[in-house]
Amino acid sequence: MKKLLASLALGLTLLTGLSGVGAQTSAETAAPVTATVVAAADTPAATPAAAPAPAAAPAAAAEAPAPVPNKGDVAWIMVATLLVILMVLPGLALFYGGLVRSKNMLSVLMQVMVTFSLIVVLWFVYGYSLAFTEGGAFIGGFDRLFMKGIWDNAAGTFANAATFSKGVVIPEISFAAFQATFAGITCALIVGAFAERIKFGAVMLFMVLWFTFSYLPVAHMVWFWMGPDAYTAPDVVDAMTSKAGLIWQWGALDFAGGTVVHINAAVAGLVGAYMLGKRVGYGRESMAPHSLTLTMVGASLLWVGWFGFNAGSALEANGFAALAFINTLVATAAAVLAWCTGEALMRGKASMLGAASGAVAGLVAVTPAAGNVGIGGALIIGLIGGFACLWGVHGLKKMLKADDSLDVFGVHGVGGIVGALLTGVFNAPSLGGPGYVADWVTATMVTSADYSIVAQVWTQAKAVLLTVVWSAVVSFVAFKIVDLTIGLRVSEEDEREGLDITSHGESAYGR
């Protein structure tokens, strides 16, 4: 009789615990933080369900079946991946292409397209493994070199990757593909800073070096962690957290890449602008964009694609994806209005170039905040980001005295920094933000009383500073290596002729 009562008591206890886990999952208590996962096979499974033991048998908990990806989540992450590709090809390519002079149009299209392709290949060879497998606080390991272990041919099964909800997974190959597009667009963004004067081969060599030694470590530091299912009990929390990337351990919030993508790329671009020097005739000859029509088309495609970039970073088709989606819409629209207003006050009229630039500024600023702030917070971030980037392009650029051809630092650097810092402010529950997960064992969100805006902003600032310094050092060394080996810059004659003809032997328009 005692054994029967003990068995029933244990069964009820386990059943109650299971109900709690189910409630947490259905409430979608995923972290409003960065889009990162680790292979579920490498992490402990979610708390298994347990059935009451038969009366005559010893109590024993039956193991729950392994989590199965939800078809809606899988479909969404694949659509999001396609949207990010749309951002680059043709979005970013046309945005940049319209901003340069007509004689350099194809050179920019080539640099964006080939850079993206190069990085995607490197990503699947070694990049994904170094960014998203367990290693150290600064870089991952080689467990997924050449994507090994992601597909079991004998069993006919795919490895799964964790999301931000306990027991919820997606196929790891879909996560790897999604993150490949992030790596590709980050490197392609850098192209705009030294457009119209760099050798095509120099671009390719620099990208290999910078991707390997800057993008991958920063991505690992910001986004790698062991996944929610690794946090099975309070006594394993410290051990699991110590396996995460350094900036993740600090508690910095970066939903979709304010540090990893925008600040990282912007600093590299600024270093490149200094090391290559100014374009021939800069400050003396007209270097106006040759097609604002193409720039507007490119900016529009960037805006559309950015919904996949930000909302896809939730990794699930859930409430946080919806929050990131609407914040991307609101912040961008606010930034367009802010830039146009500021431009009208400065020059007496607003411009199409200003509206397109404002859209990109808003998209950049909201990237780290997308699923981390409320709608009101996103609106304010967009407004501040629009005005800040306008100053970055017109005021800061003059102070820096660098020929950042397409204002990569003025928009992506300034916007990324503003967005990263303000994320720490508007993530606060008291300001309408969702907060962050304070306890991954129970998936409990931080309370308004326990949230410190000052502490979180300081954490965000540390992440920004580390990213700036890391990217600057790696970029300087990489550019120096390229300069000493194959040279960075085309000749003055080739630059005046235009890189379309001199570097690629073709012209965008009839001559």
Short mmCIF file of C-alpha atoms in Angstrom, two decimals:
data_model
loop_
_atom_site.label_atom_id
_atom_site.label_comp_id
_atom_site.label_asym_id
_atom_site.label_seq_id
_atom_site.Cartn_x
_atom_site.Cartn_y
_atom_site.Cartn_z
CA MET A 1 0.00 0.00 0.00
CA LYS A 2 2.83 2.38 0.86
CA LYS A 3 4.50 1.58 -2.46
CA LEU A 4 1.24 2.33 -4.32
CA LEU A 5 0.80 5.68 -2.55
CA ALA A 6 4.42 6.62 -3.20
CA SER A 7 4.05 5.78 -6.89
CA LEU A 8 0.88 7.83 -7.23
CA ALA A 9 2.45 10.80 -5.42
CA LEU A 10 5.52 10.71 -7.66
CA GLY A 11 3.40 10.44 -10.77
CA LEU A 12 1.26 13.43 -9.78
CA THR A 13 4.36 15.48 -8.99
CA LEU A 14 5.91 14.75 -12.39
CA LEU A 15 2.63 15.39 -14.16
CA THR A 16 2.32 18.78 -12.45
CA GLY A 17 5.86 19.66 -13.49
CA LEU A 18 5.10 18.66 -17.07
CA SER A 19 2.01 20.88 -17.09
CA GLY A 20 4.18 23.80 -15.99
CA VAL A 21 6.58 23.21 -18.86
CA GLY A 22 3.69 22.99 -21.29
CA ALA A 23 2.28 26.26 -20.04
CA GLN A 24 5.63 27.96 -20.48
CA THR A 25 5.89 26.72 -24.06
CA SER A 26 2.34 27.67 -25.03
CA ALA A 27 2.88 31.14 -23.61
CA GLU A 28 5.84 31.48 -25.96
CA THR A 29 8.27 32.61 -23.30
CA ALA A 30 11.11 32.67 -25.74
CA ALA A 31 13.89 35.15 -25.11
CA PRO A 32 13.55 38.45 -26.93
CA VAL A 33 17.21 38.32 -27.74
CA THR A 34 19.52 37.27 -30.51
CA ALA A 35 18.80 34.73 -33.19
CA THR A 36 21.15 31.99 -32.15
CA VAL A 37 21.01 28.29 -31.60
CA VAL A 38 23.15 25.25 -31.09
CA ALA A 39 22.47 21.78 -32.36
CA ALA A 40 19.85 20.15 -30.18
CA ALA A 41 21.81 16.93 -30.36
CA ASP A 42 24.58 18.72 -28.47
CA THR A 43 22.30 19.93 -25.68
CA PRO A 44 20.26 18.16 -23.05
CA ALA A 45 16.70 17.38 -24.08
CA ALA A 46 13.73 19.19 -22.60
CA THR A 47 12.35 17.87 -19.31
CA PRO A 48 10.87 14.49 -20.25
CA ALA A 49 7.25 13.67 -19.67
CA ALA A 50 6.55 11.05 -17.05
CA ALA A 51 3.68 8.63 -16.68
CA PRO A 52 2.47 7.22 -13.34
CA ALA A 53 3.97 3.79 -12.68
CA PRO A 54 1.69 0.75 -12.46
CA ALA A 55 0.65 -0.14 -8.94
CA ALA A 56 2.77 -3.23 -8.78
CA ALA A 57 5.80 -1.82 -10.53
CA PRO A 58 8.52 0.56 -9.27
CA ALA A 59 8.01 4.22 -10.14
CA ALA A 60 9.78 5.18 -13.35
CA ALA A 61 9.57 8.12 -15.66
CA ALA A 62 9.19 7.35 -19.34
CA GLU A 63 11.32 9.39 -21.68
CA ALA A 64 9.51 11.82 -23.93
CA PRO A 65 10.04 11.53 -27.69
CA ALA A 66 12.58 13.88 -29.24
CA PRO A 67 11.13 17.25 -30.29
CA VAL A 68 9.91 17.40 -33.87
CA PRO A 69 10.15 20.63 -35.89
CA ASN A 70 6.88 22.43 -36.45
CA LYS A 71 6.10 22.80 -40.15
CA GLY A 72 5.03 26.40 -39.66
CA ASP A 73 8.33 27.31 -38.02
CA VAL A 74 10.29 25.54 -40.75
CA ALA A 75 8.34 27.27 -43.52
CA TRP A 76 8.81 30.67 -41.87
CA ILE A 77 12.58 30.34 -41.43
CA MET A 78 12.96 29.33 -45.09
CA VAL A 79 10.86 32.30 -46.26
CA ALA A 80 12.89 34.57 -43.97
CA THR A 81 16.09 33.25 -45.55
CA LEU A 82 14.77 34.09 -49.02
CA LEU A 83 13.86 37.59 -47.84
CA VAL A 84 17.39 38.20 -46.57
CA ILE A 85 18.79 37.08 -49.93
CA LEU A 86 16.41 39.59 -51.52
CA MET A 87 17.98 42.26 -49.32
CA VAL A 88 21.37 41.61 -50.87
CA LEU A 89 20.45 40.56 -54.39
CA PRO A 90 19.20 42.80 -55.76
CA GLY A 91 18.35 45.15 -52.85
CA LEU A 92 21.73 46.23 -51.52
CA ALA A 93 23.35 45.91 -54.95
CA LEU A 94 20.87 48.34 -56.53
CA PHE A 95 20.94 50.69 -53.54
CA TYR A 96 24.73 50.95 -53.76
CA GLY A 97 24.77 50.86 -57.57
CA GLY A 98 22.51 53.88 -57.89
CA LEU A 99 24.70 55.87 -55.50
CA VAL A 100 27.94 55.56 -57.50
CA ARG A 101 28.80 57.18 -60.80
CA SER A 102 27.60 55.38 -63.92
CA LYS A 103 31.13 54.29 -64.86
CA ASN A 104 31.32 52.21 -61.66
CA MET A 105 27.81 50.74 -61.59
CA LEU A 106 28.72 47.19 -62.60
CA SER A 107 31.79 47.10 -60.39
CA VAL A 108 29.60 47.63 -57.32
CA LEU A 109 27.06 45.05 -58.48
CA MET A 110 29.91 42.58 -59.02
CA GLN A 111 31.51 43.25 -55.65
CA VAL A 112 28.22 42.76 -53.81
CA MET A 113 27.18 39.63 -55.69
CA VAL A 114 30.52 37.86 -55.70
CA THR A 115 31.26 38.81 -52.08
CA PHE A 116 27.93 37.32 -51.02
CA SER A 117 28.61 34.14 -53.00
CA LEU A 118 32.13 33.79 -51.63
CA ILE A 119 31.00 34.14 -48.03
CA VAL A 120 28.15 31.64 -48.43
CA VAL A 121 30.66 29.03 -49.65
CA LEU A 122 33.08 29.77 -46.81
CA TRP A 123 30.19 29.64 -44.35
CA PHE A 124 29.35 26.06 -45.20
CA VAL A 125 33.01 25.01 -45.32
CA TYR A 126 34.06 26.30 -41.90
CA GLY A 127 32.22 29.49 -40.98
CA TYR A 128 29.11 27.95 -39.47
CA SER A 129 31.18 25.60 -37.36
CA LEU A 130 33.38 28.35 -35.94
CA ALA A 131 30.42 30.60 -35.20
CA PHE A 132 27.81 28.20 -33.85
CA THR A 133 29.46 25.23 -32.18
CA GLU A 134 30.91 24.89 -28.72
CA GLY A 135 34.49 26.02 -28.37
CA GLY A 136 35.52 28.97 -26.23
CA ALA A 137 34.27 32.40 -25.29
CA PHE A 138 35.67 33.95 -28.49
CA ILE A 139 35.31 31.29 -31.21
CA GLY A 140 33.67 27.93 -31.78
CA GLY A 141 35.11 24.59 -32.83
CA PHE A 142 35.22 22.33 -35.86
CA ASP A 143 32.35 19.98 -35.05
CA ARG A 144 30.42 21.15 -38.11
CA LEU A 145 33.36 21.52 -40.51
CA PHE A 146 31.96 20.98 -44.03
CA MET A 147 28.60 20.64 -42.24
CA LYS A 148 29.48 17.16 -41.01
CA GLY A 149 26.97 15.53 -38.69
CA ILE A 150 24.06 17.61 -39.92
CA TRP A 151 22.55 14.69 -41.84
CA ASP A 152 22.48 11.01 -40.92
CA ASN A 153 22.34 9.20 -44.24
CA ALA A 154 21.92 5.77 -42.68
CA ALA A 155 19.02 6.76 -40.46
CA GLY A 156 17.59 9.30 -42.90
CA THR A 157 17.36 11.99 -40.22
CA PHE A 158 18.44 15.60 -39.89
CA ALA A 159 20.02 17.20 -36.84
CA ASN A 160 17.83 19.78 -35.14
CA ALA A 161 18.69 23.18 -33.75
CA ALA A 162 17.16 24.77 -30.69
CA THR A 163 15.10 27.95 -30.77
CA PHE A 164 14.26 30.14 -27.78
CA SER A 165 11.45 27.96 -26.44
CA LYS A 166 12.10 24.80 -24.49
CA GLY A 167 11.37 21.71 -26.54
CA VAL A 168 10.94 23.65 -29.80
CA VAL A 169 13.39 22.94 -32.61
CA ILE A 170 13.97 23.60 -36.31
CA PRO A 171 16.16 21.63 -38.74
CA GLU A 172 19.76 22.70 -38.25
CA ILE A 173 20.27 23.03 -42.00
CA SER A 174 17.54 25.68 -42.13
CA PHE A 175 19.20 27.62 -39.31
CA ALA A 176 22.61 27.32 -41.01
CA ALA A 177 21.18 28.63 -44.28
CA PHE A 178 19.49 31.55 -42.51
CA GLN A 179 22.69 32.54 -40.76
CA ALA A 180 24.68 32.19 -44.01
CA THR A 181 22.70 35.09 -45.46
CA PHE A 182 23.60 37.23 -42.43
CA ALA A 183 27.29 36.58 -42.94
CA GLY A 184 26.98 37.33 -46.65
CA ILE A 185 25.18 40.65 -46.31
CA THR A 186 27.51 41.82 -43.53
CA CYS A 187 30.54 41.47 -45.77
CA ALA A 188 28.69 42.98 -48.73
CA LEU A 189 27.84 46.08 -46.68
CA ILE A 190 31.53 46.92 -46.34
CA VAL A 191 31.86 47.36 -50.12
CA GLY A 192 30.11 50.73 -50.01
CA ALA A 193 32.84 52.40 -47.95
CA PHE A 194 35.61 52.05 -50.54
CA ALA A 195 33.56 51.90 -53.74
CA GLU A 196 34.95 53.28 -57.00
CA ARG A 197 38.64 52.80 -56.25
CA ILE A 198 39.51 49.32 -54.97
CA LYS A 199 40.83 46.35 -56.93
CA PHE A 200 38.34 43.52 -57.35
CA GLY A 201 40.89 40.93 -56.22
CA ALA A 202 41.68 43.04 -53.16
CA VAL A 203 38.00 42.98 -52.19
CA MET A 204 37.91 39.19 -52.38
CA LEU A 205 41.08 38.62 -50.37
CA PHE A 206 40.08 41.13 -47.72
CA MET A 207 36.66 39.51 -47.35
CA VAL A 208 38.17 36.09 -46.70
CA LEU A 209 40.42 37.48 -43.98
CA TRP A 210 37.84 39.73 -42.37
CA PHE A 211 35.09 37.11 -42.43
CA THR A 212 37.36 34.57 -40.76
CA PHE A 213 38.88 36.75 -38.08
CA SER A 214 36.21 39.38 -37.39
CA TYR A 215 32.74 38.25 -38.42
CA LEU A 216 32.98 34.71 -37.07
CA PRO A 217 34.40 35.60 -33.64
CA VAL A 218 31.94 38.46 -33.12
CA ALA A 219 29.00 36.29 -34.20
CA HIS A 220 30.14 33.58 -31.78
CA MET A 221 30.64 36.03 -28.92
CA VAL A 222 27.23 37.65 -29.36
CA TRP A 223 24.97 34.81 -30.49
CA PHE A 224 26.30 31.42 -29.42
CA TRP A 225 24.78 29.74 -26.38
CA MET A 226 23.79 26.23 -25.42
CA GLY A 227 20.08 26.67 -26.04
CA PRO A 228 17.14 26.73 -23.59
CA ASP A 229 16.93 22.95 -23.17
CA ALA A 230 20.45 22.89 -21.72
CA TYR A 231 19.17 24.71 -18.64
CA THR A 232 17.60 21.73 -16.90
CA ALA A 233 18.24 22.65 -13.27
CA PRO A 234 19.67 25.52 -11.20
CA ASP A 235 22.90 23.66 -10.55
CA VAL A 236 23.84 23.55 -14.27
CA VAL A 237 23.14 27.22 -15.07
CA ASP A 238 26.66 28.50 -14.47
CA ALA A 239 28.25 25.63 -16.38
CA MET A 240 25.97 26.12 -19.40
CA THR A 241 26.38 29.89 -19.44
CA SER A 242 30.17 29.58 -19.28
CA LYS A 243 30.05 27.70 -22.60
CA ALA A 244 28.36 30.62 -24.37
CA GLY A 245 30.06 33.41 -26.28
CA LEU A 246 31.64 36.16 -24.21
CA ILE A 247 29.12 38.91 -25.03
CA TRP A 248 26.21 36.52 -24.52
CA GLN A 249 27.63 35.76 -21.08
CA TRP A 250 27.61 39.48 -20.33
CA GLY A 251 23.88 39.57 -21.06
CA ALA A 252 23.96 41.94 -24.04
CA LEU A 253 20.81 42.00 -26.18
CA ASP A 254 21.13 41.89 -29.97
CA PHE A 255 18.05 40.50 -31.65
CA ALA A 256 19.21 40.49 -35.27
CA GLY A 257 22.69 41.95 -35.59
CA GLY A 258 23.25 45.51 -34.43
CA THR A 259 26.75 44.57 -33.29
CA VAL A 260 27.46 41.48 -35.38
CA VAL A 261 26.29 42.94 -38.68
CA HIS A 262 26.10 46.73 -38.70
CA ILE A 263 28.73 47.99 -36.28
CA ASN A 264 31.11 45.22 -37.30
CA ALA A 265 30.80 46.05 -41.02
CA ALA A 266 30.74 49.82 -40.52
CA VAL A 267 34.03 49.88 -38.61
CA ALA A 268 35.66 47.71 -41.27
CA GLY A 269 34.41 50.07 -43.95
CA LEU A 270 35.72 53.14 -42.13
CA VAL A 271 39.15 51.57 -41.70
CA GLY A 272 39.12 50.70 -45.39
CA ALA A 273 38.21 54.26 -46.36
CA TYR A 274 41.20 55.57 -44.41
CA MET A 275 43.63 52.98 -45.76
CA LEU A 276 42.65 53.32 -49.40
CA GLY A 277 42.57 57.10 -49.27
CA LYS A 278 40.13 59.43 -50.98
CA ARG A 279 38.85 59.02 -54.51
CA VAL A 280 40.58 60.99 -57.26
CA GLY A 281 38.88 64.38 -57.39
CA TYR A 282 37.07 63.96 -54.07
CA GLY A 283 35.91 67.35 -52.83
CA ARG A 284 36.68 68.99 -56.19
CA GLU A 285 34.66 67.04 -58.75
CA SER A 286 31.00 66.07 -58.77
CA MET A 287 30.45 62.56 -57.45
CA ALA A 288 26.66 62.68 -57.33
CA PRO A 289 24.67 59.43 -57.52
CA HIS A 290 23.95 58.48 -61.12
CA SER A 291 20.50 56.97 -60.51
CA LEU A 292 18.40 57.81 -57.48
CA THR A 293 15.64 55.77 -59.09
CA LEU A 294 17.70 52.59 -58.66
CA THR A 295 18.67 53.68 -55.16
CA MET A 296 15.00 54.05 -54.23
CA VAL A 297 14.19 50.63 -55.69
CA GLY A 298 17.10 49.14 -53.76
CA ALA A 299 16.03 50.79 -50.50
CA SER A 300 12.49 49.49 -50.97
CA LEU A 301 13.74 45.95 -51.51
CA LEU A 302 15.91 46.29 -48.43
CA TRP A 303 12.87 47.32 -46.40
CA VAL A 304 10.84 44.34 -47.61
CA GLY A 305 13.70 41.90 -47.12
CA TRP A 306 14.46 43.27 -43.66
CA PHE A 307 11.23 41.72 -42.34
CA GLY A 308 12.86 38.35 -42.88
CA PHE A 309 16.09 39.61 -41.35
CA ASN A 310 14.45 40.82 -38.13
CA ALA A 311 11.30 38.76 -37.72
CA GLY A 312 13.10 35.62 -38.89
CA SER A 313 15.55 36.05 -36.05
CA ALA A 314 12.87 34.84 -33.64
CA LEU A 315 13.45 31.42 -35.26
CA GLU A 316 9.79 30.57 -34.70
CA ALA A 317 6.49 31.78 -36.12
CA ASN A 318 5.36 33.19 -32.80
CA GLY A 319 4.57 36.39 -30.93
CA PHE A 320 8.16 37.62 -30.88
CA ALA A 321 8.39 37.23 -34.66
CA ALA A 322 5.23 39.34 -34.92
CA LEU A 323 6.69 41.94 -32.54
CA ALA A 324 9.90 42.15 -34.57
CA PHE A 325 7.82 42.43 -37.74
CA ILE A 326 5.72 45.39 -36.62
CA ASN A 327 8.71 47.12 -35.00
CA THR A 328 10.59 46.88 -38.30
CA LEU A 329 7.67 48.56 -40.02
CA VAL A 330 7.15 51.33 -37.46
CA ALA A 331 10.78 52.23 -36.78
CA THR A 332 11.65 52.47 -40.47
CA ALA A 333 8.70 54.72 -41.27
CA ALA A 334 9.60 56.95 -38.33
CA ALA A 335 13.21 57.22 -39.47
CA VAL A 336 12.14 58.25 -42.99
CA LEU A 337 10.10 61.09 -41.51
CA ALA A 338 12.89 62.08 -39.14
CA TRP A 339 15.53 62.23 -41.90
CA CYS A 340 13.26 64.18 -44.24
CA THR A 341 12.34 66.61 -41.47
CA GLY A 342 15.96 67.15 -40.50
CA GLU A 343 16.97 67.58 -44.14
CA ALA A 344 14.21 70.11 -44.73
CA LEU A 345 15.32 72.10 -41.70
CA MET A 346 18.96 72.02 -42.87
CA ARG A 347 18.51 72.62 -46.61
CA GLY A 348 14.99 73.91 -46.97
CA LYS A 349 13.80 70.81 -48.80
CA ALA A 350 13.68 67.04 -48.38
CA SER A 351 15.20 64.73 -51.01
CA MET A 352 14.58 61.26 -52.40
CA LEU A 353 18.11 60.30 -51.41
CA GLY A 354 17.32 61.45 -47.89
CA ALA A 355 14.13 59.40 -47.71
CA ALA A 356 15.91 56.27 -48.95
CA SER A 357 18.79 56.84 -46.54
CA GLY A 358 16.34 57.42 -43.70
CA ALA A 359 14.68 54.09 -44.41
CA VAL A 360 17.98 52.27 -44.16
CA ALA A 361 18.86 54.20 -41.01
CA GLY A 362 15.64 53.10 -39.35
CA LEU A 363 16.15 49.50 -40.41
CA VAL A 364 19.66 49.52 -38.97
CA ALA A 365 18.66 51.16 -35.69
CA VAL A 366 15.80 48.75 -35.02
CA THR A 367 17.80 45.62 -35.86
CA PRO A 368 19.16 44.92 -32.34
CA ALA A 369 15.86 46.06 -30.81
CA ALA A 370 13.36 44.36 -33.13
CA GLY A 371 12.02 41.71 -30.74
CA ASN A 372 13.47 43.33 -27.65
CA VAL A 373 11.33 46.47 -27.33
CA GLY A 374 7.69 47.47 -27.45
CA ILE A 375 6.10 49.27 -30.37
CA GLY A 376 6.46 52.66 -28.69
CA GLY A 377 10.13 51.99 -28.07
CA ALA A 378 10.64 51.05 -31.74
CA LEU A 379 8.97 54.29 -32.81
CA ILE A 380 11.33 56.36 -30.67
CA ILE A 381 14.36 54.36 -31.80
CA GLY A 382 13.39 55.01 -35.42
CA LEU A 383 13.01 58.74 -34.85
CA ILE A 384 16.29 59.07 -32.98
CA GLY A 385 18.06 56.79 -35.45
CA GLY A 386 16.91 58.90 -38.40
CA PHE A 387 18.19 62.15 -36.91
CA ALA A 388 21.41 60.53 -35.63
CA CYS A 389 22.31 59.00 -38.99
CA LEU A 390 21.58 62.30 -40.77
CA TRP A 391 24.20 63.85 -38.49
CA GLY A 392 26.48 60.88 -39.11
CA VAL A 393 26.39 61.47 -42.86
CA HIS A 394 26.69 65.26 -42.81
CA GLY A 395 28.40 66.18 -39.54
CA LEU A 396 30.41 63.22 -38.32
CA LYS A 397 31.72 62.45 -41.79
CA LYS A 398 33.34 65.88 -42.02
CA MET A 399 34.88 65.44 -38.58
CA LEU A 400 36.35 62.04 -39.50
CA LYS A 401 37.75 63.39 -42.80
CA ALA A 402 37.32 60.02 -44.47
CA ASP A 403 35.99 59.33 -47.97
CA ASP A 404 33.39 56.78 -46.91
CA SER A 405 31.95 56.61 -50.43
CA LEU A 406 28.41 55.47 -49.63
CA ASP A 407 28.27 56.45 -45.95
CA VAL A 408 28.55 52.97 -44.50
CA PHE A 409 29.76 54.23 -41.14
CA GLY A 410 27.45 57.22 -41.04
CA VAL A 411 24.39 54.99 -41.41
CA HIS A 412 25.32 51.49 -40.28
CA GLY A 413 27.85 52.51 -37.65
CA VAL A 414 25.91 55.37 -36.09
CA GLY A 415 22.56 53.62 -36.50
CA GLY A 416 23.89 50.36 -35.09
CA ILE A 417 25.37 52.05 -32.03
CA VAL A 418 22.23 54.10 -31.37
CA GLY A 419 20.03 51.04 -31.74
CA ALA A 420 22.22 48.85 -29.54
CA LEU A 421 22.29 51.38 -26.70
CA LEU A 422 18.60 52.25 -26.87
CA THR A 423 17.73 48.56 -26.80
CA GLY A 424 18.98 48.57 -23.24
CA VAL A 425 16.60 51.42 -22.45
CA PHE A 426 13.39 50.32 -24.14
CA ASN A 427 13.72 46.64 -23.32
CA ALA A 428 12.65 47.67 -19.82
CA PRO A 429 9.18 46.35 -18.90
CA SER A 430 8.42 49.72 -17.30
CA LEU A 431 8.80 51.33 -20.75
CA GLY A 432 6.69 48.77 -22.58
CA GLY A 433 9.48 46.35 -23.40
CA PRO A 434 9.23 42.58 -22.97
CA GLY A 435 12.34 42.40 -20.78
CA TYR A 436 14.65 39.40 -21.00
CA VAL A 437 14.69 35.87 -19.65
CA ALA A 438 15.99 36.08 -16.09
CA ASP A 439 15.87 32.33 -15.40
CA TRP A 440 16.30 29.89 -18.27
CA VAL A 441 15.47 26.90 -16.07
CA THR A 442 11.90 28.09 -15.66
CA ALA A 443 11.89 30.50 -18.64
CA THR A 444 10.90 33.32 -16.30
CA MET A 445 11.09 36.88 -17.59
CA VAL A 446 12.71 39.67 -15.58
CA THR A 447 10.30 41.79 -13.59
CA SER A 448 9.98 45.53 -13.91
CA ALA A 449 11.27 45.94 -10.37
CA ASP A 450 14.42 43.94 -11.09
CA TYR A 451 15.25 45.56 -14.43
CA SER A 452 18.02 48.16 -14.29
CA ILE A 453 18.18 50.41 -17.35
CA VAL A 454 21.58 51.77 -16.35
CA ALA A 455 23.06 48.29 -15.91
CA GLN A 456 21.64 47.04 -19.21
CA VAL A 457 22.79 50.09 -21.17
CA TRP A 458 26.27 49.61 -19.72
CA THR A 459 26.21 45.97 -20.85
CA GLN A 460 25.13 47.10 -24.32
CA ALA A 461 27.92 49.70 -24.37
CA LYS A 462 30.53 47.06 -23.51
CA ALA A 463 29.32 44.92 -26.41
CA VAL A 464 29.54 47.91 -28.75
CA LEU A 465 33.05 48.84 -27.61
CA LEU A 466 34.38 45.31 -27.94
CA THR A 467 32.91 45.00 -31.43
CA VAL A 468 34.39 48.34 -32.52
CA VAL A 469 37.86 47.51 -31.25
CA TRP A 470 37.82 43.93 -32.55
CA SER A 471 36.67 44.89 -36.03
CA ALA A 472 39.05 47.85 -36.25
CA VAL A 473 42.12 45.79 -35.37
CA VAL A 474 41.23 42.88 -37.66
CA SER A 475 40.34 45.23 -40.51
CA PHE A 476 43.60 47.16 -40.26
CA VAL A 477 45.68 43.97 -40.31
CA ALA A 478 43.63 42.47 -43.15
CA PHE A 479 43.88 45.57 -45.33
CA LYS A 480 47.61 45.77 -44.65
CA ILE A 481 48.10 42.14 -45.69
CA VAL A 482 46.16 42.74 -48.90
CA ASP A 483 48.11 45.91 -49.65
CA LEU A 484 51.45 44.16 -49.16
CA THR A 485 50.51 41.21 -51.34
CA ILE A 486 48.34 42.28 -54.27
CA GLY A 487 47.75 45.97 -53.56
CA LEU A 488 44.52 47.70 -52.58
CA ARG A 489 43.89 50.41 -55.10
CA VAL A 490 43.59 50.64 -58.87
CA SER A 491 45.74 53.11 -60.76
CA GLU A 492 44.62 56.70 -61.19
CA GLU A 493 44.08 56.10 -64.91
CA ASP A 494 41.84 53.10 -64.24
CA GLU A 495 39.91 55.02 -61.61
CA ARG A 496 39.22 57.89 -63.98
CA GLU A 497 38.19 55.51 -66.75
CA GLY A 498 35.85 53.70 -64.41
CA LEU A 499 36.03 50.26 -62.85
CA ASP A 500 33.32 48.81 -65.06
CA ILE A 501 35.61 48.89 -68.05
CA THR A 502 39.03 48.59 -66.42
CA SER A 503 38.19 45.85 -63.92
CA HIS A 504 35.45 43.93 -65.70
CA GLY A 505 35.62 44.87 -69.38
CA GLU A 506 31.96 45.83 -69.68
CA SER A 507 29.69 48.81 -69.19
CA ALA A 508 26.32 49.13 -67.48
CA TYR A 509 25.02 51.51 -70.11
CA GLY A 510 25.62 52.06 -73.82
CA ARG A 511 28.58 54.29 -74.48
#
